CSV table of N, CA, C and O and ligand atoms in Angstrom, one decimal:
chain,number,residue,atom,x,y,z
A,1,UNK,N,288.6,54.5,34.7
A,1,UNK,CA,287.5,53.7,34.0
A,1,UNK,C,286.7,52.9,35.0
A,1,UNK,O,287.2,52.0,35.7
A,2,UNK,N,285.5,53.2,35.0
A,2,UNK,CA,284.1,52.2,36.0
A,2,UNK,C,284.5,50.8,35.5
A,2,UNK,O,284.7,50.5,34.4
A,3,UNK,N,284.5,50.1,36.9
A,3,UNK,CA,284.3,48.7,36.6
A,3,UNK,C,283.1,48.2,37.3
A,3,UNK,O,282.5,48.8,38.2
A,4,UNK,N,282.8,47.0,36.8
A,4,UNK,CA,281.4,46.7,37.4
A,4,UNK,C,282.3,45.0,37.8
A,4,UNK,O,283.0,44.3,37.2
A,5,UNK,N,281.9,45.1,38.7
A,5,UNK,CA,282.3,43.7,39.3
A,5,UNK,C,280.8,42.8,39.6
A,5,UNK,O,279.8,43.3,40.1
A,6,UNK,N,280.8,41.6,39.3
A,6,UNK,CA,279.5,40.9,39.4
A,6,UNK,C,279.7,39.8,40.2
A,6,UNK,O,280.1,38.8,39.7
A,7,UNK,N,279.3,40.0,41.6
A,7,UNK,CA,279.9,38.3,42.6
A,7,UNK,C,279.4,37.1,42.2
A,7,UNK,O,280.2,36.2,42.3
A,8,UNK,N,278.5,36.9,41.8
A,8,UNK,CA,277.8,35.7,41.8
A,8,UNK,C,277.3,35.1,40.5
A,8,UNK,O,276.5,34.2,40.3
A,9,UNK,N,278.3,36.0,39.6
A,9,UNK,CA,278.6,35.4,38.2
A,9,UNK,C,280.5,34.5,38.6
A,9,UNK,O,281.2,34.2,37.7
A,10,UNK,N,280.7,34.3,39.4
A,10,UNK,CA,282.2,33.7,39.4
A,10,UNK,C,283.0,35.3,39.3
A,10,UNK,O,283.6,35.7,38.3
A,11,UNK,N,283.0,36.0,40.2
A,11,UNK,CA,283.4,37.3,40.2
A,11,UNK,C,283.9,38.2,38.9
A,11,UNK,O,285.0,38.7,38.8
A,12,UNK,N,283.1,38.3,38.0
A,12,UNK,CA,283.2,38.7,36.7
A,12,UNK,C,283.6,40.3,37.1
A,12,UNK,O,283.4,41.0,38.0
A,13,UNK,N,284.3,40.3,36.0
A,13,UNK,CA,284.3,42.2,36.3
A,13,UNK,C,284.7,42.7,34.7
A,13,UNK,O,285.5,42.2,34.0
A,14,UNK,N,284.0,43.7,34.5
A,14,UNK,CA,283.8,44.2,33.7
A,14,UNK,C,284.4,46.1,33.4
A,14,UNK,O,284.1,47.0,34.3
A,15,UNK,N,285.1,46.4,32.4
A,15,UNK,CA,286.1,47.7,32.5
A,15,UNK,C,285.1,48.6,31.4
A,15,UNK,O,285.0,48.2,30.3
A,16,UNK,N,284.5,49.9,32.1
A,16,UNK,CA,283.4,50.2,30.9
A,16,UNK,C,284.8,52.0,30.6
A,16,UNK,O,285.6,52.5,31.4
A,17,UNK,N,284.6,52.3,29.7
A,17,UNK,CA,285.6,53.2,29.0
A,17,UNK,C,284.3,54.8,28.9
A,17,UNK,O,284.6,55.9,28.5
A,18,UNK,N,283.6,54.5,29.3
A,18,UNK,CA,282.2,55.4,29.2
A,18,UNK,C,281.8,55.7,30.5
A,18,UNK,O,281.9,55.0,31.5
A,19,UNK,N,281.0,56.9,30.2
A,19,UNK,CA,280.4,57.6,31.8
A,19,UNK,C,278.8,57.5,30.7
A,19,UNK,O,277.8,57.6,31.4
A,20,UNK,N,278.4,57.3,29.4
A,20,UNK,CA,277.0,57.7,29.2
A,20,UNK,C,276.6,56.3,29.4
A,20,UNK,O,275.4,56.2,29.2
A,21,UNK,N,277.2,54.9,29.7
A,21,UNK,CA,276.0,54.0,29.4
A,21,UNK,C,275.7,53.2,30.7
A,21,UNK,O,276.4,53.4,31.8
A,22,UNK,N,274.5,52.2,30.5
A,22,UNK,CA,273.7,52.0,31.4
A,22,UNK,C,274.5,50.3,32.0
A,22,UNK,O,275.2,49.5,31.3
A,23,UNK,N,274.3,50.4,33.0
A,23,UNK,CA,275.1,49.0,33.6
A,23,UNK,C,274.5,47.8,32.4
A,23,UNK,O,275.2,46.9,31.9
A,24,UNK,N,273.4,48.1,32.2
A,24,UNK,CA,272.9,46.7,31.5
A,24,UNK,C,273.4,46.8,29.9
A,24,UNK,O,273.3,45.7,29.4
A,25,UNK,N,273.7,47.6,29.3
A,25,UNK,CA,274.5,47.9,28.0
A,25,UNK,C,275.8,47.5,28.6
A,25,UNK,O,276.0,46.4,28.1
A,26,UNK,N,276.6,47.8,29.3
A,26,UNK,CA,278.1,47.3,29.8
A,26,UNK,C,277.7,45.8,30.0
A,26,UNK,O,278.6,45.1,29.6
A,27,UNK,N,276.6,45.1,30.7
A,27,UNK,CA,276.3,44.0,30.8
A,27,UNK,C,276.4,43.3,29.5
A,27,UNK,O,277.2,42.5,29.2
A,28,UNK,N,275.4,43.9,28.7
A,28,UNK,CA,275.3,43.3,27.6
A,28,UNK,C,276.5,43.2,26.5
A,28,UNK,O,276.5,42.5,25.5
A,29,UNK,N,277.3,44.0,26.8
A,29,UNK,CA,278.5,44.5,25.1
A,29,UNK,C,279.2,43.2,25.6
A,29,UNK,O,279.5,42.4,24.7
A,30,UNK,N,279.5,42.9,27.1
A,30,UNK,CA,280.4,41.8,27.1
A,30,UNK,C,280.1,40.6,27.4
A,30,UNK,O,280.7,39.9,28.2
A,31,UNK,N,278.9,40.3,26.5
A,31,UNK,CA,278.1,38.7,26.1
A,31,UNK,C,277.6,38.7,27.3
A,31,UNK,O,277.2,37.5,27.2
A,32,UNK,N,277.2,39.1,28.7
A,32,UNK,CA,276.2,38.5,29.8
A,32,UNK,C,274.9,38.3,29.5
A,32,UNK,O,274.1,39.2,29.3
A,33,UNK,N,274.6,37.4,29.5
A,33,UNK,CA,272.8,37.1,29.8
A,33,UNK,C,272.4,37.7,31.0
A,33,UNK,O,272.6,37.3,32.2
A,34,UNK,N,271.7,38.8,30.7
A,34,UNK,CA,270.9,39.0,31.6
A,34,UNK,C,269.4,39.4,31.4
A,34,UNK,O,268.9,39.9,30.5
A,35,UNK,N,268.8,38.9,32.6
A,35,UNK,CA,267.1,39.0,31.9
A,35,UNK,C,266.8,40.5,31.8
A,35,UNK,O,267.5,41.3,32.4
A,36,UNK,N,265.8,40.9,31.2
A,36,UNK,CA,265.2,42.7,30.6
A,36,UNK,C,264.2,42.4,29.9
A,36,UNK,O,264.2,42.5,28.7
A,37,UNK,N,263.0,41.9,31.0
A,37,UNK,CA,262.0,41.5,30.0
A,37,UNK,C,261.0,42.7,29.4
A,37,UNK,O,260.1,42.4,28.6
A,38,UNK,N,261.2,43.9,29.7
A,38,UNK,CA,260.4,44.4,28.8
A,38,UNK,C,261.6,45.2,27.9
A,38,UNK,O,261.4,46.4,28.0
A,39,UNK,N,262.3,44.9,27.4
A,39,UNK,CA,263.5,45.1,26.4
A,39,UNK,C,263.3,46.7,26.7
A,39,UNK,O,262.6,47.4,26.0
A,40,UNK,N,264.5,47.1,28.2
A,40,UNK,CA,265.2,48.1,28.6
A,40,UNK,C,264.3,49.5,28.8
A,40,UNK,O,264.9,50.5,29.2
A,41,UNK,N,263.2,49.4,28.6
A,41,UNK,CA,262.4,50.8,29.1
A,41,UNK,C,261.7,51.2,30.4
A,41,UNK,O,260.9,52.1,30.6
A,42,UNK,N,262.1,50.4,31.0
A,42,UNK,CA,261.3,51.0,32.4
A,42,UNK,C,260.4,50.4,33.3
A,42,UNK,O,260.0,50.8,34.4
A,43,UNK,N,260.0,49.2,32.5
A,43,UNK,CA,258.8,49.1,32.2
A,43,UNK,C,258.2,47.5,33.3
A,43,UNK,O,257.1,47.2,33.6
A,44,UNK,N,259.4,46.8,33.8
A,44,UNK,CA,259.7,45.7,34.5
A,44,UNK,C,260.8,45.9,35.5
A,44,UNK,O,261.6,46.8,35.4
A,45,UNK,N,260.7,45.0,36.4
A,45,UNK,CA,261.9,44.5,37.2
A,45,UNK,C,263.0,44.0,36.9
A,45,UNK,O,264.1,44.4,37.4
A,46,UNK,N,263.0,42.9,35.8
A,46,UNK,CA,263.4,41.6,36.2
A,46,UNK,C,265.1,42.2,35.4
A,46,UNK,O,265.9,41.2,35.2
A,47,UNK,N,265.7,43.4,35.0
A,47,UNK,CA,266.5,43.3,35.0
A,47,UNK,C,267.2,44.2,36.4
A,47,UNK,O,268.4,44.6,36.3
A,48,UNK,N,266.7,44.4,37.3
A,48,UNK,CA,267.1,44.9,38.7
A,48,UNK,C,268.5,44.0,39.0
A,48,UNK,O,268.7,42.9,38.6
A,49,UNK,N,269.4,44.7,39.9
A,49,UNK,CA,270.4,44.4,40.0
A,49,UNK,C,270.7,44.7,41.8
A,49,UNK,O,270.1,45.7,42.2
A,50,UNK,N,271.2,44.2,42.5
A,50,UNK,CA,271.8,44.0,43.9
A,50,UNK,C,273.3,44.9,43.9
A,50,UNK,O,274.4,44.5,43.6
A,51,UNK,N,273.0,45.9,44.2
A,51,UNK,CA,273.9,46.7,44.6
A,51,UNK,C,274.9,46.5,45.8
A,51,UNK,O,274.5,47.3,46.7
A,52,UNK,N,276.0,45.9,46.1
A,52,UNK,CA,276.8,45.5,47.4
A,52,UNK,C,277.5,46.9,47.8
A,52,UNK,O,277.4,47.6,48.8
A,53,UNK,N,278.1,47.0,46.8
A,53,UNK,CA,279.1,48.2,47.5
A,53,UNK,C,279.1,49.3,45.7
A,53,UNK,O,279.2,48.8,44.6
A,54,UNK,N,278.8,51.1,46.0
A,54,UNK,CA,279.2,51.8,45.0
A,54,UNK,C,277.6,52.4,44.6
A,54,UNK,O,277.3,52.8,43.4
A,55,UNK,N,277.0,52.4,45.4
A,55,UNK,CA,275.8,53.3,45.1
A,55,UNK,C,276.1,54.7,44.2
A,55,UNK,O,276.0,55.1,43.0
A,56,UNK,N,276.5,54.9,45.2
A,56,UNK,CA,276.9,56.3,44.6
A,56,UNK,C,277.7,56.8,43.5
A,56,UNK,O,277.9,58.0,43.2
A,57,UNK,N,278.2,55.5,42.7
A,57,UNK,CA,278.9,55.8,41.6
A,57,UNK,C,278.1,55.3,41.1
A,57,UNK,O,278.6,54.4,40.4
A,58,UNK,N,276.2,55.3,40.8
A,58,UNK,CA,275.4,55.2,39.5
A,58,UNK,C,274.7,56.6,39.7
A,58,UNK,O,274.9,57.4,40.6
A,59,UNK,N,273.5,56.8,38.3
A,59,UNK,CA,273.3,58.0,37.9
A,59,UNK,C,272.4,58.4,38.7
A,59,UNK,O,272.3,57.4,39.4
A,60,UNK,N,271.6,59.2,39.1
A,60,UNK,CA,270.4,59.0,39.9
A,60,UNK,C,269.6,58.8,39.7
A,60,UNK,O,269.3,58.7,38.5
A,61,UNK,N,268.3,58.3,40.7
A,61,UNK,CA,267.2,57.4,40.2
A,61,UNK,C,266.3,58.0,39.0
A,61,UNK,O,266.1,59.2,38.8
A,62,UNK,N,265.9,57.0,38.1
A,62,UNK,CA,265.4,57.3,36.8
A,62,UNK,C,263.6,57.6,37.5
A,62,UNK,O,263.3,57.4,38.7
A,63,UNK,N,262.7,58.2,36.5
A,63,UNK,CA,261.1,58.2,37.1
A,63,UNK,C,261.1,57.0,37.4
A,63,UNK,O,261.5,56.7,38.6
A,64,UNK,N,260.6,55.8,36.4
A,64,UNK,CA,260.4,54.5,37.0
A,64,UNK,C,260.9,53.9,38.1
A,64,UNK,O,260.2,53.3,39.0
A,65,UNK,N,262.5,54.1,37.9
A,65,UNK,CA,262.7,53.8,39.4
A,65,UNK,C,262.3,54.3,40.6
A,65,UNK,O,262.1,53.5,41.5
A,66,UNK,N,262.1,55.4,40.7
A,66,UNK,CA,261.5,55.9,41.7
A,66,UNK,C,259.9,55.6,41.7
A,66,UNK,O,259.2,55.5,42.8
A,67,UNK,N,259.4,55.3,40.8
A,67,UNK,CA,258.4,54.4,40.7
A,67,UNK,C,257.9,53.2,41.6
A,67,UNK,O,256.8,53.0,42.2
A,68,UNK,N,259.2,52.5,41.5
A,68,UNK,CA,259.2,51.2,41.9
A,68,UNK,C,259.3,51.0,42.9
A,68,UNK,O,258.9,50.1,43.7
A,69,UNK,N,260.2,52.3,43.1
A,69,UNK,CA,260.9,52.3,44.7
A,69,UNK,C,259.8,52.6,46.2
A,69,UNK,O,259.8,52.2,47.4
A,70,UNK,N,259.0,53.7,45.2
A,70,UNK,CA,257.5,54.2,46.1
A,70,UNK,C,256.8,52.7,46.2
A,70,UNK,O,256.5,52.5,47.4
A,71,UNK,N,256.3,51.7,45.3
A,71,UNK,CA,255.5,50.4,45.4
A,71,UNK,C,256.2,49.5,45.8
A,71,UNK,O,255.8,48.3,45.5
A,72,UNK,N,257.3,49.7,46.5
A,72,UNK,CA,257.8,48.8,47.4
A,72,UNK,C,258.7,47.9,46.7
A,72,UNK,O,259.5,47.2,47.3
A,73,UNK,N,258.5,47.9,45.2
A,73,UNK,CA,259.1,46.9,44.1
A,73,UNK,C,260.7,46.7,44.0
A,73,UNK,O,261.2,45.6,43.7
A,74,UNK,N,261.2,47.6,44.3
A,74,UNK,CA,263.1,48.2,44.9
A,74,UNK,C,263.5,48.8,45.8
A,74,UNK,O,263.2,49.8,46.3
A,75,UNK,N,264.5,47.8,46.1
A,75,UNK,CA,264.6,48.1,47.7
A,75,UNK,C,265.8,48.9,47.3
A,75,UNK,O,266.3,48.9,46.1
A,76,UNK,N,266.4,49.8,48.6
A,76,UNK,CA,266.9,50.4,48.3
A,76,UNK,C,268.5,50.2,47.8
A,76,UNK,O,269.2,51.0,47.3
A,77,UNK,N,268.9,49.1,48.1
A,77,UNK,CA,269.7,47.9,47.7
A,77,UNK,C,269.7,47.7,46.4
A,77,UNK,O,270.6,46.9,45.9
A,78,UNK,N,268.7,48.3,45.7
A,78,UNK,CA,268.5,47.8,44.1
A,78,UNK,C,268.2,48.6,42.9
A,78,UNK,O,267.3,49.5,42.9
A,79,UNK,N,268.9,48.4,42.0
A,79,UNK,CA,269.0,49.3,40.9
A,79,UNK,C,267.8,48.9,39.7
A,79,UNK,O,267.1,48.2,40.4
A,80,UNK,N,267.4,48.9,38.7
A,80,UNK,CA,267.2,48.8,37.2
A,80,UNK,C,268.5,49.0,36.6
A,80,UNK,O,269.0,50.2,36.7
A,81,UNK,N,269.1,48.0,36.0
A,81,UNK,CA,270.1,48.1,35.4
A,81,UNK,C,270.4,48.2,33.8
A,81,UNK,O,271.3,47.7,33.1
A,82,UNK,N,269.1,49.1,33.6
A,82,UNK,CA,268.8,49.4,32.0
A,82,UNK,C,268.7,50.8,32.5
A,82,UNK,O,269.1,51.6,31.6
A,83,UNK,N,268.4,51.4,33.5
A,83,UNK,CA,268.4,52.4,34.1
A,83,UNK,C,269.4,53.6,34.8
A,83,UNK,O,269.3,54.8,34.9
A,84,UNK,N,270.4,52.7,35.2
A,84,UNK,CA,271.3,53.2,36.3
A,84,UNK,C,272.8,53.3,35.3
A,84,UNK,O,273.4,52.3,35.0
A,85,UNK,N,273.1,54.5,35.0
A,85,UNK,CA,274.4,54.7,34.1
A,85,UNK,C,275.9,54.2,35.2
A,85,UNK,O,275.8,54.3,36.4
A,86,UNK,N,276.8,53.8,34.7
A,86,UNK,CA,277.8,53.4,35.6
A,86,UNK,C,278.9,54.3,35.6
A,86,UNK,O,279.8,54.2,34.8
A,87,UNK,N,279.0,55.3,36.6
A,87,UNK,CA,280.1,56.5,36.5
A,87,UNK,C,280.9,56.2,37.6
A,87,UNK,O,281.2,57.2,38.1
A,88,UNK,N,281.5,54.9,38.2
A,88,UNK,CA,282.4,54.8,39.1
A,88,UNK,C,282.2,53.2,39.1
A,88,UNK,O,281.4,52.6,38.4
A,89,UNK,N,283.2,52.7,40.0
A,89,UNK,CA,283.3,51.2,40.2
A,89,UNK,C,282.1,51.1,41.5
A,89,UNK,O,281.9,51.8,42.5
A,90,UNK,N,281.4,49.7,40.9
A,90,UNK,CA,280.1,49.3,41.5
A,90,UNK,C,280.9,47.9,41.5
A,90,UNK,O,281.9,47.5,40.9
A,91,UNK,N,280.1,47.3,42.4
A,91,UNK,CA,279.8,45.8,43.1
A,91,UNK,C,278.5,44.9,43.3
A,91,UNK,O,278.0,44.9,44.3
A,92,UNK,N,278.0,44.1,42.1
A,92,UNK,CA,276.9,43.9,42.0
A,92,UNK,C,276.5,42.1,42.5
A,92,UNK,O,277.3,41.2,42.9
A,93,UNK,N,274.8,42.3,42.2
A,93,UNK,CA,275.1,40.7,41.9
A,93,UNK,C,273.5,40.5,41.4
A,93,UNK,O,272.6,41.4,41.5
A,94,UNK,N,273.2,39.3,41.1
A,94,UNK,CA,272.0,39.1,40.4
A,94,UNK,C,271.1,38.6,41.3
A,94,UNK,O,271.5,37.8,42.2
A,95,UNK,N,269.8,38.8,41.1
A,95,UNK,CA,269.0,38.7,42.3
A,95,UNK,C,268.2,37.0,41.8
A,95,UNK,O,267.9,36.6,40.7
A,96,UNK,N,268.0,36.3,43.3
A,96,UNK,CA,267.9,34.6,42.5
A,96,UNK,C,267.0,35.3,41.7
A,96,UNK,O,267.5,35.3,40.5
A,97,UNK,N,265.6,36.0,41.7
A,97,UNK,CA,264.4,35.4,41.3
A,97,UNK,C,264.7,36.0,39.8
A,97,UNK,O,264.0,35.7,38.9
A,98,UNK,N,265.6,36.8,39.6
A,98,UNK,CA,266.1,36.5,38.1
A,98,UNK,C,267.1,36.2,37.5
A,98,UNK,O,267.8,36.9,36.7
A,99,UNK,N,267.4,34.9,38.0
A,99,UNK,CA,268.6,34.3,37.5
A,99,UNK,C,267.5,32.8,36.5
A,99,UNK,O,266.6,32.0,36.7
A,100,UNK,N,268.7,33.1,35.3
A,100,UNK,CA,268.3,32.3,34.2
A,100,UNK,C,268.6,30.9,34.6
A,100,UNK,O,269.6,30.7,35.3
A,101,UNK,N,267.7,30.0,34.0
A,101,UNK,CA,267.7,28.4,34.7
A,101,UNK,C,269.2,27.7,33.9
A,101,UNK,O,269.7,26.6,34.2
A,102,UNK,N,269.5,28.5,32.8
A,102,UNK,CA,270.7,28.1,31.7
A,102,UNK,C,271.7,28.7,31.7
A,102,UNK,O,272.4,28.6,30.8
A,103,UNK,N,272.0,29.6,33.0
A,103,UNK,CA,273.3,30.2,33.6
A,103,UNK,C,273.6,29.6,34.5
A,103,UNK,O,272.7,29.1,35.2
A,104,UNK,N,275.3,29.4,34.8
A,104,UNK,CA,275.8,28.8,36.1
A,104,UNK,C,276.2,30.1,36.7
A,104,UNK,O,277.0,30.8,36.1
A,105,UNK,N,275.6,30.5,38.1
A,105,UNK,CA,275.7,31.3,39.1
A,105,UNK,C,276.7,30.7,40.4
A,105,UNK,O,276.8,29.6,40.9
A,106,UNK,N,277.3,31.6,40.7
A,106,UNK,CA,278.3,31.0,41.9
A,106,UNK,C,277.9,31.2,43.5
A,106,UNK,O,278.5,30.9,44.6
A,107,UNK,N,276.6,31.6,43.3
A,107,UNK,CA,275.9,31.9,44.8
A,107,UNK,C,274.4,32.3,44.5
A,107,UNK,O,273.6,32.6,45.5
B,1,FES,S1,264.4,45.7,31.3
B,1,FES,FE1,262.5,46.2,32.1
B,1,FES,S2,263.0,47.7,33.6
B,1,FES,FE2,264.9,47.2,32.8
């Protein structure tokens, strides 16, 4: 079973029982706030995620992402996490410029 570990939430980790869903669904089922301002299509950054270690255990780049990736917008370090399905254990963390002013972050 993929886990998602999240550093800079206070090392949160997360056990997903699924290979179809997207990190930010596994995000979301287990109460995290995380920002997705254009509610999960493609369509924004701001739910991008910092990939540390486990690239390779997400799905492959979606169009948009590769989108984003060509305008310089994602680095290669960085996912869409409305985007990127979780099929192995990943190591994430939240990037400052979308971290919510009403979350306590540990780094
Ligand atoms: S929520 Fe906008 S791209 Fe993921």
């Amino acid at each position: 079973m993929p886990e998602i570990h999240i550093t800079n939430l206070y090392e949160r980790k997360i056990i997903s029982k699924s290979l179809e869903k997207t990190a930010l669904e596994l995000i979301h089922e287990n109460f995290i706030d995380w920002m997705h301002a254009c509610g999960k299509k493609g369509r924004c950054t701001t739910c991008k995620m910092i990939v540390i270690e486990g690239q390779n255990n997400l799905s492959e780049l979606t169009e948009p992402e590769t989108k984003y990736r060509e305008q310089g917008r994602l680095a290669e370090n960085e996912r869409l996490s409305c985007q990127a399905k979780v099929l192995g254990d990943i190591k994430i963390k939240v990037a400052d410029i979308n971290k919510f002013p009403h979350m306590d972050y540990s780094d």
